Coordinates of C-alpha atoms and ligand atoms in Angstrom, one line a residue:
X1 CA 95.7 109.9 33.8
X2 CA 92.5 109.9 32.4
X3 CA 89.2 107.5 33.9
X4 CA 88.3 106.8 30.4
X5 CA 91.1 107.5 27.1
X6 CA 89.5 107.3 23.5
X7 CA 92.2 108.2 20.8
X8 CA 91.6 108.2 17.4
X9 CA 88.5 106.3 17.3
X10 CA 86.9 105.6 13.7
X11 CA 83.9 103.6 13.2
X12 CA 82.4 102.6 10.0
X13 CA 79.3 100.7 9.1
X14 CA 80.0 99.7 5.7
X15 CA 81.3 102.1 3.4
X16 CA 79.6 104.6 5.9
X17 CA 82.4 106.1 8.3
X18 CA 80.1 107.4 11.4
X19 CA 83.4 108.3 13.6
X20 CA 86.0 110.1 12.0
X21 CA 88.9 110.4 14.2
X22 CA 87.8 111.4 18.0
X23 CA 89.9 111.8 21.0
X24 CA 88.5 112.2 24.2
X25 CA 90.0 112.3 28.0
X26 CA 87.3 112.1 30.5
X27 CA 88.9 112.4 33.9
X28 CA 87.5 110.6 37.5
X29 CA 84.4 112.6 38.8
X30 CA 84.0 114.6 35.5
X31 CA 80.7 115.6 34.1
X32 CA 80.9 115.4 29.8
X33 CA 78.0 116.4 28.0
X34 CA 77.9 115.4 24.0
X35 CA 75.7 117.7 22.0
X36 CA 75.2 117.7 18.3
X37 CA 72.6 117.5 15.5
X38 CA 71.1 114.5 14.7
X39 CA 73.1 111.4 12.7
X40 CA 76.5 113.6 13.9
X41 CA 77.7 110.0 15.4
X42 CA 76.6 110.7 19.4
X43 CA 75.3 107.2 20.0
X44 CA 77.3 105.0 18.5
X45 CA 80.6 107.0 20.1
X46 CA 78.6 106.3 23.8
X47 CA 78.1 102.6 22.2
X48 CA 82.1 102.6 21.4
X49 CA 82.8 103.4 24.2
X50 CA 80.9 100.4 26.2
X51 CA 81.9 98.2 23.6
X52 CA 78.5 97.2 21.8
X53 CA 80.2 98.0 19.1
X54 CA 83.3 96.8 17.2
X55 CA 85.5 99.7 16.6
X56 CA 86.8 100.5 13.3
X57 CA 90.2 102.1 14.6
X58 CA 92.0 103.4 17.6
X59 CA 91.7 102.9 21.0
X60 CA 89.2 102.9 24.0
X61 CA 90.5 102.9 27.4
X62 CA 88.9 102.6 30.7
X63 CA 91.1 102.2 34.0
X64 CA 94.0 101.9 32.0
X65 CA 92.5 99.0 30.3
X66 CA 92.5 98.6 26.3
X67 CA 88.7 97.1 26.4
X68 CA 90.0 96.4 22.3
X69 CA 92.9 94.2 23.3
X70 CA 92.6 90.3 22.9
X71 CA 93.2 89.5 26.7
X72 CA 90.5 91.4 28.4
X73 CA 87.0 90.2 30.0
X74 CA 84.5 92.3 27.8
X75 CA 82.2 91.5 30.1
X76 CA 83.8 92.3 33.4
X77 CA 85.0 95.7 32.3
X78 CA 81.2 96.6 30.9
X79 CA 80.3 95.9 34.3
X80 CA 81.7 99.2 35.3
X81 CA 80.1 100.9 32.9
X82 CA 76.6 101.7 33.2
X83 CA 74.1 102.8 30.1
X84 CA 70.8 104.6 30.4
X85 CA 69.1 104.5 27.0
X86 CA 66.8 107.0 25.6
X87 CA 63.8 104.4 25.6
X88 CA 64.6 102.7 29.0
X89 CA 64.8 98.7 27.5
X90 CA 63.5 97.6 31.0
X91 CA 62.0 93.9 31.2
X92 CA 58.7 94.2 30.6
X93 CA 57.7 90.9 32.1
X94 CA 59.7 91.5 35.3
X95 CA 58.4 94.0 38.1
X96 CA 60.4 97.0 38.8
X97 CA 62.4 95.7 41.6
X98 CA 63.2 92.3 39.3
X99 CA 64.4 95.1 36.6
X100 CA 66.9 95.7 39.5
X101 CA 68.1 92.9 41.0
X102 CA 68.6 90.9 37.3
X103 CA 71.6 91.8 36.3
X104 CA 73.7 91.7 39.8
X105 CA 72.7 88.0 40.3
X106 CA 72.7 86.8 37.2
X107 CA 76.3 87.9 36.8
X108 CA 77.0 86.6 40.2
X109 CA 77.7 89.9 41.6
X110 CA 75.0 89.7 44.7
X111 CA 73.0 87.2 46.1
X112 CA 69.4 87.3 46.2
X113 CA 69.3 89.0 49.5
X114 CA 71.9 91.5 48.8
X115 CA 70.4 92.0 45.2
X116 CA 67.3 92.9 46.8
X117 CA 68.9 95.5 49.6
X118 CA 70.7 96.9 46.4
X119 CA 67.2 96.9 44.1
X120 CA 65.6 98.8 47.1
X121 CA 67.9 100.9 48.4
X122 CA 68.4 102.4 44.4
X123 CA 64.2 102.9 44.2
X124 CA 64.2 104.7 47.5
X125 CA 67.3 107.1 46.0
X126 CA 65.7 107.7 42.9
X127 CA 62.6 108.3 44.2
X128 CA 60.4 105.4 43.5
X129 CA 60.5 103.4 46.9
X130 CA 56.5 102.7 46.7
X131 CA 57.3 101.0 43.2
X132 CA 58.8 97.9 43.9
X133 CA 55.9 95.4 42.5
X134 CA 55.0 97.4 39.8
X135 CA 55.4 96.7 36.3
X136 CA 57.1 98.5 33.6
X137 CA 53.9 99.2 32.2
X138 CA 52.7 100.9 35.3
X139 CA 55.1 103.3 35.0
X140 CA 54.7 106.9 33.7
X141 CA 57.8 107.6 30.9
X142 CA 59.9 109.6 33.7
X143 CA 59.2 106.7 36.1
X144 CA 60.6 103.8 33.9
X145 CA 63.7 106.2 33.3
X146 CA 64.2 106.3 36.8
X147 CA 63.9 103.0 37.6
X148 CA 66.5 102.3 34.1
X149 CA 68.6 104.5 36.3
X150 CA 68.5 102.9 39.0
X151 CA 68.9 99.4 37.3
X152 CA 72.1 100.6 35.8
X153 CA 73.4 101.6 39.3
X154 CA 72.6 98.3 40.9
X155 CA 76.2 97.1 39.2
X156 CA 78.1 99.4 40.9
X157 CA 79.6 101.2 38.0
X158 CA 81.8 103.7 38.4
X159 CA 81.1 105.2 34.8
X160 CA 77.8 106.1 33.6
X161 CA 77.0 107.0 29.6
X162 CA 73.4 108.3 29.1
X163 CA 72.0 108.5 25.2
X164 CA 69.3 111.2 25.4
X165 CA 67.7 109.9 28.3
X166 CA 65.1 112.6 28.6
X167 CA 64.3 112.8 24.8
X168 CA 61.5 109.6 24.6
X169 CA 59.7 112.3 27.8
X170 CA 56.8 114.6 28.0
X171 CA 58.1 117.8 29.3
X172 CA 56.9 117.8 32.9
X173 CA 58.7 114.4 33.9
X174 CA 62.0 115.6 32.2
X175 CA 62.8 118.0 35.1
X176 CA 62.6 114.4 38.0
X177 CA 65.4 112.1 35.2
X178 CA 67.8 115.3 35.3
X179 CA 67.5 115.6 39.1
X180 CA 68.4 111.9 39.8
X181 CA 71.6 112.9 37.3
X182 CA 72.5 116.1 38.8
X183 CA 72.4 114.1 41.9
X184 CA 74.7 111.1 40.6
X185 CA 76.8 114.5 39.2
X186 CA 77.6 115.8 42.9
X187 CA 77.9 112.8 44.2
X188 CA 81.0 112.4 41.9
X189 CA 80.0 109.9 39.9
X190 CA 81.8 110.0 36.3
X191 CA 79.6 110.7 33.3
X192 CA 79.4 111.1 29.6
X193 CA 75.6 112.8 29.0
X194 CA 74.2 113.1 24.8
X195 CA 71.5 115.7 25.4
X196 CA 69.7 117.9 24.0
X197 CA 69.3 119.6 27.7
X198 CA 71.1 123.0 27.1
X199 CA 69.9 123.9 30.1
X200 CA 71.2 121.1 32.1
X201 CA 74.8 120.6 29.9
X202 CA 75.0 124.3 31.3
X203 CA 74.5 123.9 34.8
X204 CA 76.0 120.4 35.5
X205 CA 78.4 119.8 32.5
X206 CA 82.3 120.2 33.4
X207 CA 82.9 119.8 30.1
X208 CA 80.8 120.4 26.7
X209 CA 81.9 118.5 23.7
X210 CA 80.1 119.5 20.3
X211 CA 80.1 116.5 17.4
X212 CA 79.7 117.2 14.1
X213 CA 79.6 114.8 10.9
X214 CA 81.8 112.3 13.2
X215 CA 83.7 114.6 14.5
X216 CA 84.5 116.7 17.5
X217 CA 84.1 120.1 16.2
X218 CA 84.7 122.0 19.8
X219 CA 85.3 121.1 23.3
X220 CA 85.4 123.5 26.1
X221 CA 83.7 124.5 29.6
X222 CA 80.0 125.3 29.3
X223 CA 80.6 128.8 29.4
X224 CA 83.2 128.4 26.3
X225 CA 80.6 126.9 24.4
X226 CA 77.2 128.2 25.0
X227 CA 78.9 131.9 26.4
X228 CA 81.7 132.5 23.1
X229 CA 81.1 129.2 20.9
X230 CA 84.2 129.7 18.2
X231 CA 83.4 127.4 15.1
X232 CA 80.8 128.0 12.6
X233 CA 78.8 124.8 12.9
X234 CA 78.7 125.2 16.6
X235 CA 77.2 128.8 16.5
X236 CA 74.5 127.4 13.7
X237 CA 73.5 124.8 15.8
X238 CA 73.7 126.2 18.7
X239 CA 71.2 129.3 17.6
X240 CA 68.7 126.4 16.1
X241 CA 68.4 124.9 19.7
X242 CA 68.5 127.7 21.8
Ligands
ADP1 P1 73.4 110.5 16.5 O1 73.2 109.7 17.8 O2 74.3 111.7 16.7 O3 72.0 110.9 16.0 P2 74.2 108.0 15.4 O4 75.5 107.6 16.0 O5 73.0 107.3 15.9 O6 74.0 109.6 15.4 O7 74.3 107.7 13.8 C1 75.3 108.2 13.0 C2 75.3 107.5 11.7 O8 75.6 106.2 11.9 C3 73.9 107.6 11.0 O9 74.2 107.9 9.6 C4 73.4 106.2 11.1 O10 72.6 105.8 10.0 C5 74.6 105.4 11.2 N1 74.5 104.1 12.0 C6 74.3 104.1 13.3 N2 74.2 102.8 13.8 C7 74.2 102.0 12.7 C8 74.2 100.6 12.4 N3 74.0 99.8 13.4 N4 74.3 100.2 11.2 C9 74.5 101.1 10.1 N5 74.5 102.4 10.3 C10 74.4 102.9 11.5
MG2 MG1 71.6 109.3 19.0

């Protein structure tokens, strides 16, 4: 029984079909990472996925729920879903810690008090404790990613997608984003990861997935993929990156 069940998904944006057919099981605890040359259909299978988009056809299940079918709360089953987005969308008019606690008490999830608890327990885990009152602006690129992190934590989700998160970063503040995920990793937490990170789908991935032209080409372990990749397309874009 999977945590999340995609089968068959298409997804079209006019006459242009972005998602060709995909299946994907992604199991409690497990660690996906989705690699794949640019426009190959990565984000907007992560955006199926949390539903902000329609899909075209097939299904997407989380938790055993259809999140397509008529009767369900979109809403309350996005609430288990957290996103981390390549170019952080925090509030820019709220301080960091308001980043945090929005979303919990608007939905009604926490109060103010336990919203706050929540807002600064997450800084102090991801390493940001001292940046409560700042603004996004204040923030260095790795920094607001963090704090994004942590914002998307704050609901409690027991999923978490990430679309390139490290991709929008200079190179020296990549390394503190993938430590706050390989952390979230061994804690258990159940991921779906686009990167471009070969070195981190390596280490942390359970699982690689390779998309091409809105398919997936090849799935396997890291050391399938990156060790003995079998498909063409995957070996030619796998000796681009590496
Ligand atoms: P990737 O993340 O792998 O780079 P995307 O999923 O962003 O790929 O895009 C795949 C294709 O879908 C591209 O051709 C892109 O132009 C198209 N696409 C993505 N989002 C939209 C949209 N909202 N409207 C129309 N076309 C879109
Ligand atoms: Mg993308």
């Amino acid at each position: 029984m999977g945590k999340i069940r995609i089968e068959g998904l298409k997804k079209s944006f006019g006459s242009n079909q972005v998602l060709k057919g995909i299946d994907v099981t992604v199991n409690e605890g497990e660690v996906v990472c989705v690699i794949g040359p640019s426009g190959s259909g990565k984000s907007t299978f992560l955006r199926c996925v949390n539903c902000l988009e329609d899909i075209t056809a097939g299904r997407v299940i989380v938790d055993d729920r259809d999140l397509n079918s008529k009767d369900i709360d979109i809403n309350k089953a996005r609430e288990n879903i957290g996103m981390v987005f390549q170019h952080f969308n925090l509030f820019p008019h709220f301080s960091v810690l308001k980043n945090i606690m929005f979303a919990p008490m608007e939905l009604g999830k926490l109060n103010q008090e336990q919203a706050r608890e929540t807002a600064l327990r997450l800084l102090d885990r991801v390493g940001l404790a001292d940046k409560a009152d700042s603004f996004p602006s204040q923030l260095s690129g790795g920094q607001k990613q963090r704090v994004a992190i942590a914002r998307a934590l704050a609901m409690n989700p027991d999923v978490m997608l990430f679309d390139e998160p490290t991709s929008a970063l200079d190179p020296e503040m990549v390394g503190e984003v993938l430590g706050v995920m390989k952390d979230l990793a061994r804690e258990g937490m159940t991921m779906i990861i686009v990167t471009h990170e070969m070195g981190f789908a390596r280490e942390v991935a359970d699982r690689v997935i390779f998309m091409d032209g809105g398919y997936i080409v090849e799935e396997g372990n890291p050391e399938q993929i990156f060790g003995k990749p079998q498909h063409e397309r995957t070996i030619s874009f796998l000796e681009k990156v590496l």
